[in-house]
Short mmCIF file of C-alpha atoms in Angstrom, two decimals:
data_model
loop_
_atom_site.label_atom_id
_atom_site.label_comp_id
_atom_site.label_asym_id
_atom_site.label_seq_id
_atom_site.Cartn_x
_atom_site.Cartn_y
_atom_site.Cartn_z
CA GLN A 1 -26.20 -48.52 -18.31
CA LEU A 2 -29.02 -48.22 -20.84
CA GLN A 3 -28.51 -49.62 -24.20
CA LEU A 4 -30.53 -51.48 -27.06
CA VAL A 5 -29.06 -53.98 -29.17
CA GLU A 6 -29.99 -55.44 -32.74
CA SER A 7 -29.89 -58.41 -33.69
CA GLY A 8 -31.20 -60.36 -36.63
CA GLY A 9 -29.30 -58.53 -39.95
CA GLY A 10 -28.17 -60.74 -42.92
CA SER A 11 -27.91 -60.62 -46.49
CA VAL A 12 -31.15 -62.10 -48.49
CA GLN A 13 -32.79 -61.92 -51.99
CA THR A 14 -35.63 -59.87 -53.09
CA GLY A 15 -38.69 -61.27 -51.65
CA GLU A 16 -37.41 -63.01 -48.59
CA SER A 17 -37.66 -61.88 -45.04
CA LEU A 18 -35.71 -60.96 -41.98
CA ARG A 19 -36.73 -60.41 -38.25
CA LEU A 20 -34.91 -58.28 -36.59
CA SER A 21 -34.94 -58.27 -32.85
CA CYS A 22 -33.84 -55.25 -30.36
CA THR A 23 -32.96 -56.30 -26.94
CA ALA A 24 -33.33 -53.45 -24.21
CA SER A 25 -31.13 -53.80 -20.87
CA GLY A 26 -30.82 -51.67 -17.89
CA LEU A 27 -34.27 -50.00 -18.91
CA ILE A 28 -37.67 -51.03 -18.14
CA LEU A 29 -39.05 -50.99 -22.10
CA GLY A 30 -42.81 -50.63 -21.18
CA VAL A 31 -42.28 -46.77 -20.73
CA TRP A 32 -40.00 -46.32 -23.86
CA HIS A 33 -41.14 -45.45 -26.91
CA ILE A 34 -39.40 -47.22 -29.87
CA GLY A 35 -38.67 -46.98 -33.51
CA TRP A 36 -36.78 -48.93 -35.82
CA PHE A 37 -34.55 -46.64 -38.50
CA ARG A 38 -31.91 -47.24 -41.32
CA ARG A 39 -29.37 -45.70 -43.42
CA ALA A 40 -29.08 -46.76 -46.73
CA PRO A 41 -25.46 -45.82 -48.18
CA GLY A 42 -25.03 -42.32 -49.11
CA LYS A 43 -28.57 -41.54 -47.52
CA GLU A 44 -29.54 -40.13 -44.38
CA ARG A 45 -31.39 -42.08 -41.70
CA GLU A 46 -35.00 -42.68 -41.95
CA GLY A 47 -37.38 -43.28 -39.44
CA VAL A 48 -39.03 -47.23 -40.74
CA ALA A 49 -41.41 -47.76 -38.12
CA CYS A 50 -42.06 -46.86 -34.59
CA ILE A 51 -44.34 -47.88 -31.85
CA ALA A 52 -45.53 -46.23 -28.61
CA SER A 53 -45.06 -46.99 -24.99
CA SER A 54 -48.58 -45.83 -24.12
CA ASP A 55 -51.11 -47.34 -26.45
CA GLY A 56 -48.60 -49.64 -28.89
CA SER A 57 -49.62 -47.47 -31.45
CA THR A 58 -47.45 -47.91 -34.60
CA TYR A 59 -46.00 -45.67 -37.50
CA TYR A 60 -44.78 -47.15 -40.68
CA THR A 61 -42.73 -45.08 -43.50
CA ASP A 62 -44.82 -45.27 -46.56
CA SER A 63 -42.27 -47.79 -48.79
CA VAL A 64 -42.80 -50.32 -46.02
CA LYS A 65 -46.49 -50.39 -45.24
CA GLY A 66 -47.69 -53.37 -45.65
CA ARG A 67 -44.33 -55.62 -45.77
CA PHE A 68 -43.00 -54.61 -42.24
CA THR A 69 -44.07 -55.34 -38.77
CA ILE A 70 -43.29 -53.38 -35.61
CA SER A 71 -44.16 -55.18 -32.23
CA ARG A 72 -43.22 -54.87 -28.90
CA ASP A 73 -42.76 -57.55 -26.06
CA ASN A 74 -42.43 -55.34 -22.88
CA ALA A 75 -42.12 -58.53 -20.48
CA LYS A 76 -39.07 -59.79 -22.51
CA ASN A 77 -37.39 -56.13 -23.25
CA THR A 78 -37.98 -56.41 -27.02
CA VAL A 79 -39.38 -54.85 -29.94
CA THR A 80 -39.03 -57.05 -33.13
CA LEU A 81 -39.28 -55.91 -36.94
CA GLN A 82 -40.62 -58.50 -39.15
CA MET A 83 -39.68 -57.58 -42.84
CA ASN A 84 -41.44 -59.56 -45.45
CA ASN A 85 -40.94 -59.26 -49.26
CA LEU A 86 -37.74 -57.43 -48.95
CA LYS A 87 -36.28 -55.02 -51.94
CA PRO A 88 -33.15 -54.09 -52.71
CA GLU A 89 -34.07 -50.31 -51.63
CA ASP A 90 -34.06 -51.99 -47.97
CA THR A 91 -30.75 -52.37 -48.30
CA ALA A 92 -29.29 -50.52 -45.17
CA VAL A 93 -28.18 -49.89 -41.72
CA TYR A 94 -30.78 -50.69 -39.41
CA TYR A 95 -30.75 -49.11 -35.80
CA CYS A 96 -33.34 -49.26 -33.14
CA ALA A 97 -33.76 -46.36 -31.08
CA GLY A 98 -35.74 -44.96 -27.86
CA ILE A 99 -37.12 -42.20 -26.21
CA GLY A 100 -38.42 -42.28 -22.30
CA SER A 101 -42.47 -41.78 -22.14
CA TRP A 102 -41.58 -39.22 -19.67
CA ALA A 103 -39.38 -36.85 -22.15
CA VAL A 104 -42.65 -36.70 -24.42
CA THR A 105 -45.60 -34.95 -24.13
CA THR A 106 -47.56 -36.76 -26.65
CA VAL A 107 -49.03 -40.24 -26.77
CA ARG A 108 -46.11 -41.14 -29.03
CA PRO A 109 -43.31 -38.87 -30.86
CA MET A 110 -42.60 -38.16 -34.71
CA CYS A 111 -40.76 -41.59 -35.95
CA VAL A 112 -37.55 -39.19 -36.97
CA PRO A 113 -34.38 -39.64 -35.67
CA HIS A 114 -33.94 -36.28 -33.86
CA GLU A 115 -36.69 -37.55 -31.35
CA TYR A 116 -34.87 -40.63 -30.10
CA ASP A 117 -31.55 -40.14 -27.96
CA LEU A 118 -31.15 -43.91 -26.88
CA TRP A 119 -29.29 -45.68 -29.89
CA GLY A 120 -28.28 -49.23 -30.83
CA GLN A 121 -25.00 -50.15 -32.63
CA GLY A 122 -26.96 -51.03 -35.68
CA THR A 123 -27.47 -54.43 -37.83
CA GLN A 124 -26.98 -54.52 -41.63
CA VAL A 125 -29.55 -55.41 -43.69
CA THR A 126 -28.54 -56.67 -47.53
CA VAL A 127 -30.92 -57.49 -49.95
CA SER A 128 -29.52 -58.82 -53.45
CA SER A 129 -32.26 -58.71 -56.70
#
């Protein structure tokens, strides 16, 4: 069964850091584009950071640039999101999602939820001021 499982969420204070992990099962991570998305209370899901399978190119939404880093270790079937200098507005459920590279005609898909079709269960990140 194809599966992505997020872990590493928690509750921190402003300025602290968290490292989220996405572990893939039943698939070869190296041929999957992976993205981190989040849904804040009362808001729609948004793309946070995405990383391509082909060249490892990355995308970050403006609000997290310079603070978050997405990386992948295909041999370990894991994708991480290092979140530094967290802010209250980062509070959300964070989801790992994937799309097979064969289903994308460009080197990477847009970092928007509808481009991805395999989703994890989410992990809560809460940042208190």
